[in-house]
Coordinates of C-alpha atoms (C1' of nucleotides) and ligand atoms in Angstrom, one line a residue:
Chain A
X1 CA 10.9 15.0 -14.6
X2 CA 14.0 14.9 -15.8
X3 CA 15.5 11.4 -18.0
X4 CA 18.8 10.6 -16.4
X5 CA 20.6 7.4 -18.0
X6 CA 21.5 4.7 -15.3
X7 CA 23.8 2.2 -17.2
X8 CA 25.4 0.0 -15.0
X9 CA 29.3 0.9 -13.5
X10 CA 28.7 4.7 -13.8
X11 CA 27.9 6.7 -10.7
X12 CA 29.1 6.0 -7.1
X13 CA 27.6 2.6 -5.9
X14 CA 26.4 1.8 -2.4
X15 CA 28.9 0.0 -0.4
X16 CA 28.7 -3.6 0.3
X17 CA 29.7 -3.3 4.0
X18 CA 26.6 -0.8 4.2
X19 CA 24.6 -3.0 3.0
X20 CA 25.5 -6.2 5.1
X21 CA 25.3 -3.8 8.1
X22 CA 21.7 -3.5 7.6
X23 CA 21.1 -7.3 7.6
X24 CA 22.9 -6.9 10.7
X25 CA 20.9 -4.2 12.2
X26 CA 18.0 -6.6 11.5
X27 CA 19.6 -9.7 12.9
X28 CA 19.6 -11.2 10.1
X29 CA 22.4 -13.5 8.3
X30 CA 25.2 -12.1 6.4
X31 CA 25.4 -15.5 4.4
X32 CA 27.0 -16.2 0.6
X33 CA 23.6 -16.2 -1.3
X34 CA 22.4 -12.5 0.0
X35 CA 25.8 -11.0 -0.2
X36 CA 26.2 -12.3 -3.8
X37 CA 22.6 -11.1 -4.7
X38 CA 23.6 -7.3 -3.1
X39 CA 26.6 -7.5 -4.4
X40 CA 25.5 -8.3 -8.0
X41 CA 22.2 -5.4 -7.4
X42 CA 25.4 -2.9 -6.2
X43 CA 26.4 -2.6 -10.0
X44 CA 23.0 -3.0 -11.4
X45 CA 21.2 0.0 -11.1
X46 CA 18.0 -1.1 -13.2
X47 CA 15.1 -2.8 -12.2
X48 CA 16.3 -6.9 -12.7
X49 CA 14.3 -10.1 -13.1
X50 CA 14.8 -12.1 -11.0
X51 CA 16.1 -14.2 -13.5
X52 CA 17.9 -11.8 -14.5
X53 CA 20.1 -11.4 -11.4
X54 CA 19.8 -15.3 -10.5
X55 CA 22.3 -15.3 -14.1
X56 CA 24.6 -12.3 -13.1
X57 CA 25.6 -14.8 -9.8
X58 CA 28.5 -16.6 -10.5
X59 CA 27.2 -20.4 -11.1
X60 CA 27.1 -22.2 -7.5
X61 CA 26.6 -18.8 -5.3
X62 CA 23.1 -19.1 -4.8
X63 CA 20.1 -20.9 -6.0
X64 CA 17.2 -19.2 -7.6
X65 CA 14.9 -20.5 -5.2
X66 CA 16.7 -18.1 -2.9
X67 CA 16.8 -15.5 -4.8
X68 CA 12.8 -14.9 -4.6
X69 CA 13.6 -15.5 -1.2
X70 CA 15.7 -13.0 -0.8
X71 CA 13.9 -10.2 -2.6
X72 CA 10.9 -10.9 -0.4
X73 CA 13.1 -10.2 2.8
X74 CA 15.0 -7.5 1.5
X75 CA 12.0 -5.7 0.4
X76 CA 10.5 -6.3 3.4
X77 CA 12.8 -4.1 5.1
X78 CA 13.1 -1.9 2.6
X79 CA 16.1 -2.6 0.7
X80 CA 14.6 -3.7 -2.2
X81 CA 12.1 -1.9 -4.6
X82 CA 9.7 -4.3 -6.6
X83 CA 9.2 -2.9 -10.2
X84 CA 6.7 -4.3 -12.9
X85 CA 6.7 -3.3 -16.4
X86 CA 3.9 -6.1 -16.8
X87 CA 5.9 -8.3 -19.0
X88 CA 7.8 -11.2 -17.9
X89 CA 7.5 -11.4 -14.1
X90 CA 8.6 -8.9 -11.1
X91 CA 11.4 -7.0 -11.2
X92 CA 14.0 -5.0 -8.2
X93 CA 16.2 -2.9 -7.9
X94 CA 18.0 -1.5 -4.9
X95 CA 16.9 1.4 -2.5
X96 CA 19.8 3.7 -2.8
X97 CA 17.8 6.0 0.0
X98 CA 20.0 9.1 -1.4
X99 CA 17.7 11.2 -1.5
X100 CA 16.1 9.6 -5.2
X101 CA 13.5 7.6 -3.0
X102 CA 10.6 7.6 -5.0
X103 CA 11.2 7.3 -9.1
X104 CA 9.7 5.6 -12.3
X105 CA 11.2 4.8 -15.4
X106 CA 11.0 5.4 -18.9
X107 CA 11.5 1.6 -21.0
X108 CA 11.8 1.4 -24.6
X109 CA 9.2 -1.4 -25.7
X110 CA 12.1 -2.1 -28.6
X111 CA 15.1 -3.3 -26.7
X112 CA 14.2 -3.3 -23.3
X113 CA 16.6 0.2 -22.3
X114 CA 15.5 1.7 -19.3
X115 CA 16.1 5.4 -18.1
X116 CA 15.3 6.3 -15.0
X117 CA 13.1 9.3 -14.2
X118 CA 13.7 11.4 -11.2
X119 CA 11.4 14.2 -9.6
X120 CA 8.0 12.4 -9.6
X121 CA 5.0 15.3 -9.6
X122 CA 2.0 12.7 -8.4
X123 CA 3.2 13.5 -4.9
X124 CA 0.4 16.5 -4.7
X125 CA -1.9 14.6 -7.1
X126 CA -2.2 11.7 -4.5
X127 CA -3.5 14.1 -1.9
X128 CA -6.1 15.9 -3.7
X129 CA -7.2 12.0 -4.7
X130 CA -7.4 11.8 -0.8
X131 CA -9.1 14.4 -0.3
X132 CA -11.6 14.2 -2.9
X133 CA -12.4 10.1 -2.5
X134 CA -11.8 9.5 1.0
X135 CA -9.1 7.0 0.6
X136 CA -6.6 6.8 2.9
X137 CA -2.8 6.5 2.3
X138 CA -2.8 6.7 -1.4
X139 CA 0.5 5.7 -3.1
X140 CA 0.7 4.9 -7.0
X141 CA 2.9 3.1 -9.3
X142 CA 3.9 4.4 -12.6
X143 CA 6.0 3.9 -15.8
X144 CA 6.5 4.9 -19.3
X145 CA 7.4 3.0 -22.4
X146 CA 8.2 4.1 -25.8
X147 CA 11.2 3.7 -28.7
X148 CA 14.4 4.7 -27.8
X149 CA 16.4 7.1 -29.8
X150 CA 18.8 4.0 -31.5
X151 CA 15.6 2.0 -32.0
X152 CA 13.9 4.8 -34.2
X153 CA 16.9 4.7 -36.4
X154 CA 17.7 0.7 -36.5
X155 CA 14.3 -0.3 -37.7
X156 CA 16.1 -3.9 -36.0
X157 CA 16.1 -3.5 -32.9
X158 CA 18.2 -6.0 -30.4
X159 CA 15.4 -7.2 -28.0
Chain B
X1 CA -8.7 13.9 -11.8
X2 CA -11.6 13.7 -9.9
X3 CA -12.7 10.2 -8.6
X4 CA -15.8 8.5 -10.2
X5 CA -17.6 5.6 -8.8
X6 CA -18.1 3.1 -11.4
X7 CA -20.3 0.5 -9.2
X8 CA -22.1 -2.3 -11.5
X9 CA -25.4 -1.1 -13.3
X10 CA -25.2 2.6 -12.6
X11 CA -24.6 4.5 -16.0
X12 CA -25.6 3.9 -19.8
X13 CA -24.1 0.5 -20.9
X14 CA -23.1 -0.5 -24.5
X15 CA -25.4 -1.9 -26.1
X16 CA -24.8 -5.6 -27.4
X17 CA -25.8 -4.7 -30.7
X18 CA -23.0 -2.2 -31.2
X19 CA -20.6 -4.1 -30.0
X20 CA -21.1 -7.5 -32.2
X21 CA -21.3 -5.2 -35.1
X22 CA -17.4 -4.6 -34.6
X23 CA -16.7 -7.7 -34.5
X24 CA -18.9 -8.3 -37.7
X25 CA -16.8 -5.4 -39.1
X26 CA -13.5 -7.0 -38.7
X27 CA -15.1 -10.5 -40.4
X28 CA -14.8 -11.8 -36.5
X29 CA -17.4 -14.6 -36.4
X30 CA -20.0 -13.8 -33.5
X31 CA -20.2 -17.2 -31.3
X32 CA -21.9 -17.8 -28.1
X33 CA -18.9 -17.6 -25.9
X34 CA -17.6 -13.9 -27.4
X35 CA -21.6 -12.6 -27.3
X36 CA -21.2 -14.1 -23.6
X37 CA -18.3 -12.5 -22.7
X38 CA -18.8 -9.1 -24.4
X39 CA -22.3 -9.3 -22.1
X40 CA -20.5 -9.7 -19.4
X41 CA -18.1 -7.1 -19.6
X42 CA -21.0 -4.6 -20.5
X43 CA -22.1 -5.3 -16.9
X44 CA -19.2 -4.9 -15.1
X45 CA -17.1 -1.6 -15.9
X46 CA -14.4 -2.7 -13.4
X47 CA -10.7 -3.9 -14.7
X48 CA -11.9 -8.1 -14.0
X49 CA -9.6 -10.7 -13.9
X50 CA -9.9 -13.5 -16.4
X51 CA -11.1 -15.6 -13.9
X52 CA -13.4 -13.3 -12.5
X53 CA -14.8 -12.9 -15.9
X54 CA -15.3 -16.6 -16.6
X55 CA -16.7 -16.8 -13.2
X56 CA -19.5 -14.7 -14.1
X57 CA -20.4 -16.1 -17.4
X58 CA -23.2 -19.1 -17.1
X59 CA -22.0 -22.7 -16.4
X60 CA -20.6 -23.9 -19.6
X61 CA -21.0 -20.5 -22.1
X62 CA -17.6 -20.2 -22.6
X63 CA -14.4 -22.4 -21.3
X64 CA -11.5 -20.5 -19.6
X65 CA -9.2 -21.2 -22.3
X66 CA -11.2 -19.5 -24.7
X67 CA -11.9 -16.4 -22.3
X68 CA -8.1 -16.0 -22.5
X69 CA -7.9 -16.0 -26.0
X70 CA -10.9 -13.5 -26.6
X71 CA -9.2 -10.9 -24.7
X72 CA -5.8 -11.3 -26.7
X73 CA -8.6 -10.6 -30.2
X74 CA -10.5 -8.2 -28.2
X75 CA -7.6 -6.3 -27.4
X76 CA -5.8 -6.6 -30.8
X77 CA -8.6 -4.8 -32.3
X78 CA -8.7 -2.8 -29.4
X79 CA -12.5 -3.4 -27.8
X80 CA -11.0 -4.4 -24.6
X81 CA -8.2 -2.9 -22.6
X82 CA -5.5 -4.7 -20.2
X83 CA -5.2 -3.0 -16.7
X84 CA -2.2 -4.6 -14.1
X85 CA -2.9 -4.1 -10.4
X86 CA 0.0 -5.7 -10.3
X87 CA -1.3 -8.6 -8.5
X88 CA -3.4 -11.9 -9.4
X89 CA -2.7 -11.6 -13.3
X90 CA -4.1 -9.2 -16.1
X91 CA -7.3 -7.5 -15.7
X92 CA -9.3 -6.4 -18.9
X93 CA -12.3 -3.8 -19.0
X94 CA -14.3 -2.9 -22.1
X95 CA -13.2 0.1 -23.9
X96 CA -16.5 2.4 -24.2
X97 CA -14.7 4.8 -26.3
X98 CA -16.9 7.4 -25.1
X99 CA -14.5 9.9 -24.7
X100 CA -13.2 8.7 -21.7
X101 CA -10.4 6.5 -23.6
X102 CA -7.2 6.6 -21.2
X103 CA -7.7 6.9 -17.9
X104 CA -6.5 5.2 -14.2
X105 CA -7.6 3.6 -11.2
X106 CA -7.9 3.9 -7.7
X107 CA -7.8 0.7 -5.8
X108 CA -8.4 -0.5 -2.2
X109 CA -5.7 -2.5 -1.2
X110 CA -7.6 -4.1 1.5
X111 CA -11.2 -5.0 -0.3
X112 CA -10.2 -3.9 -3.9
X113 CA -12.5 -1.6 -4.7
X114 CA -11.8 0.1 -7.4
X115 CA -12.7 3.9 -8.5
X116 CA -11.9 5.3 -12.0
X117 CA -10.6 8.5 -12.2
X118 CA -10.7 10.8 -15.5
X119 CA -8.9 13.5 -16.5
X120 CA -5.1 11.9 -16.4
X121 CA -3.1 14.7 -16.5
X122 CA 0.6 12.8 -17.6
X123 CA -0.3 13.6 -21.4
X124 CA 1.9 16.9 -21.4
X125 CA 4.4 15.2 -19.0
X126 CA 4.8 12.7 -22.1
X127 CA 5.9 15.2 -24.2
X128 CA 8.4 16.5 -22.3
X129 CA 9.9 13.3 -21.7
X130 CA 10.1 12.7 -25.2
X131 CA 11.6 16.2 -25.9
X132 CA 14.0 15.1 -23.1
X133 CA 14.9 12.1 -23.9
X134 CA 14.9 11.5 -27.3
X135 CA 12.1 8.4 -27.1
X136 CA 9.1 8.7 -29.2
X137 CA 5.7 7.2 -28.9
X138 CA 6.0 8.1 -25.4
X139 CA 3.0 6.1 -23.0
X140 CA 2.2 5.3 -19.2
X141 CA 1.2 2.9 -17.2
X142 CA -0.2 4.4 -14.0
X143 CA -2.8 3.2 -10.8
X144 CA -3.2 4.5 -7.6
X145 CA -3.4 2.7 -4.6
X146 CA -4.8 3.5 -0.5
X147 CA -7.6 2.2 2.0
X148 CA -11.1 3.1 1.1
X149 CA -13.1 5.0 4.0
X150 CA -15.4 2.0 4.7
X151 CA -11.8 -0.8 5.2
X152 CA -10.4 2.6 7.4
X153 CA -13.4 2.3 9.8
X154 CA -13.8 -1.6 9.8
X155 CA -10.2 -2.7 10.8
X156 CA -12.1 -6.0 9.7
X157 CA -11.9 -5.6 5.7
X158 CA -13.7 -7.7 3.5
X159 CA -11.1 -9.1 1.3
Chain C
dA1 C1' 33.7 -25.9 19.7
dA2 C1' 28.7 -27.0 20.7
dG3 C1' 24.0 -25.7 20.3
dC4 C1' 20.2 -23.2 18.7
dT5 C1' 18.0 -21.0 14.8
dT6 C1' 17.9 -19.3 10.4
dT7 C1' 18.8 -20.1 5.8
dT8 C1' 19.6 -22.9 1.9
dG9 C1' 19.0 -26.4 -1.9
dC10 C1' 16.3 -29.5 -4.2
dA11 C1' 12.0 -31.3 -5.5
dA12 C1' 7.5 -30.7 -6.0
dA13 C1' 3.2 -27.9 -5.8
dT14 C1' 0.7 -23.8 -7.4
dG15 C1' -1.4 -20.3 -10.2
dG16 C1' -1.7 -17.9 -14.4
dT17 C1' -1.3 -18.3 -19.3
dT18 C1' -0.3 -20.5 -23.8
dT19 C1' -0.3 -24.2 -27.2
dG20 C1' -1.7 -28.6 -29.9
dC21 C1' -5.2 -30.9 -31.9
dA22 C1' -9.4 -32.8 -33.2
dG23 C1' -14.3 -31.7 -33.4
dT24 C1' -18.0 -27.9 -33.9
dG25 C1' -20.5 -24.5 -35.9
dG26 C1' -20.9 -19.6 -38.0
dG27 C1' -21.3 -17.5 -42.4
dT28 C1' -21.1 -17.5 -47.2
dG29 C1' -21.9 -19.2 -51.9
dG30 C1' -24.4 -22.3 -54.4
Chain D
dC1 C1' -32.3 -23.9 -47.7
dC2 C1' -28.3 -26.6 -47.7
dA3 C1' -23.6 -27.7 -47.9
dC4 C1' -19.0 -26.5 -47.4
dC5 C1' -14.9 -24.4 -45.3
dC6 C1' -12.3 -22.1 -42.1
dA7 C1' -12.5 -19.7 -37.9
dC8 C1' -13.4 -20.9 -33.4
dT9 C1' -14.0 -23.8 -29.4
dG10 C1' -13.1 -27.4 -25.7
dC11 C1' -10.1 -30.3 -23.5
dA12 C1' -5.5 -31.8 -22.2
dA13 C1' -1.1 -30.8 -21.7
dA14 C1' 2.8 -27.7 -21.8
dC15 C1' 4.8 -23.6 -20.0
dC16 C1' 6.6 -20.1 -17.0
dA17 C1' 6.8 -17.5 -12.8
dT18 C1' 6.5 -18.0 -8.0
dT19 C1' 5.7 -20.6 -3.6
dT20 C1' 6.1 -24.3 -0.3
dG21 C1' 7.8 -28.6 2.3
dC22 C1' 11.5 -30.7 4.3
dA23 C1' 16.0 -32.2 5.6
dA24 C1' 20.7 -30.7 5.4
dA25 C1' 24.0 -26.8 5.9
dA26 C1' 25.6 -22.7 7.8
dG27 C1' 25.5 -18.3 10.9
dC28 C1' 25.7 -16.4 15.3
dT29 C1' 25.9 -16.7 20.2
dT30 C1' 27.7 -18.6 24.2
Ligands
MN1 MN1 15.1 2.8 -10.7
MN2 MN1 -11.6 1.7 -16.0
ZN3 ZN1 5.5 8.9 -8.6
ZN4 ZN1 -2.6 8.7 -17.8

DNA sequence: AAGCTTTTGCAAATGGTTTGCAGTGGGTGG
DNA sequence: CCACCCACTGCAAACCATTTGCAAAAGCTT
């Protein structure tokens, strides 16, 4: 389980085309509101609240009623992944389905950084639950949190 | 991590007694509502809901607001742990300190049962996250999640 | 371009949790 | 044993995240 820092405007982002194109597989609207949301998730690689990503949309392009719409449909069809880090509401980020399906993340409890982790091990662990309780389709959700490196050092950090 | 059931009124409870005594030992003041509570949560082993909790003290022990700020003492002196299903607001269980500090849950997602499992096995996986990433004070947050045998034979769970 | 349906915005309702404040009651010292 | 004081409690109201109702606006299809 290897740290891998997602900071936003690094790595290649999912196209926004793509990403309408699965509304449309769905029959659903390509309207303003959703393709300023997606486009807005496209260069925010972290999990957001929704709050969060209601502020990155420039002021007009969508209320923040739809938003929690919006998250509820997307993640309904799987474009959207709801996170918690059970503080301060729900968050999402995007499915990137490249192969990094399943991941958790590492969040520093000082100033809110978040790595993400790839290469999750419970995989196996999640059977041998099955097997030994009975339950059926067991998933699990997981996270870390601790001080990041800068916020050991700055004994102020910038929450 | 083998599952354990942890059904009401199986095993050895705390006794009452040693619990007030903490409180005593922190110069907490023992009141009706916190003896209440505390005999309440000795009872039920399960992660329970504030409400839940109020619900199953006697008509006018203790009021809701006061159940919510007992948990935030309880837990700063660390009798009583938070657990997030991630659904319905914070759950709390007692902390029984009885070796089996840190540990996780498996829950039905259809009646909510829950099973606690032991052994978590993430405690080495912390340290090499830390050694990875440079974050120290390294913790997790982690619950498992399926259908219980009895909800996979009744398609009719009992929610 | 018209029509049908989905989606949106705004306002208000909901549900969980916190806060303000005045009154109560544990615990301690007299 | 009593009285005093501060911690603690109950009640009401504020707060914050999320949901819901409804009429207007906007996609998509024809
Ligand atoms: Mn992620
Ligand atoms: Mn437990
Ligand atoms: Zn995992
Ligand atoms: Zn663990």
């Amino acid at each position: 389980m290897k740290p891998r820092s997602t900071g936003c405007c690094h790595g290649s982002h999912v196209e926004l085309p793509t990403l309408t194109a699965k509304l449309r597989k769905e029959s659903l609207k390509i309207t303003g509101p959703r393709q300023a949301i997606l486009e807005a998730m496209r260069h925010h690689p972290h999990p957001l609240l929704i709050k969060e990503l209601h502020a990155l949309l420039a002021e007009g392009d969508c209320d923040l009623v739809t938003v929690y719409r919006s998250m509820k449909t997307l993640q309904k069809m799987g474009m959207v992944r709801r996170v918690e880090f059970g503080k301060g509401g729900s968050r999402f980020e995007l499915v990137t389905d490249e192969g990094r399906e399943h991941h958790h993340h590492l969040v520093c409890e000082a100033c809110h950084a978040v790595m993400q982790l790839d290469d999750c091990l419970l995989l196996e662990v999640e059977r041998r639950i099955e097997k030994a309780s009975g339950f059926r389709s067991v998933t699990h959700r997981l996270e870390f949190f601790g001080i990041c490196p800068a916020c050991q050092k700055s004994s102020v950090p910038k929450p």
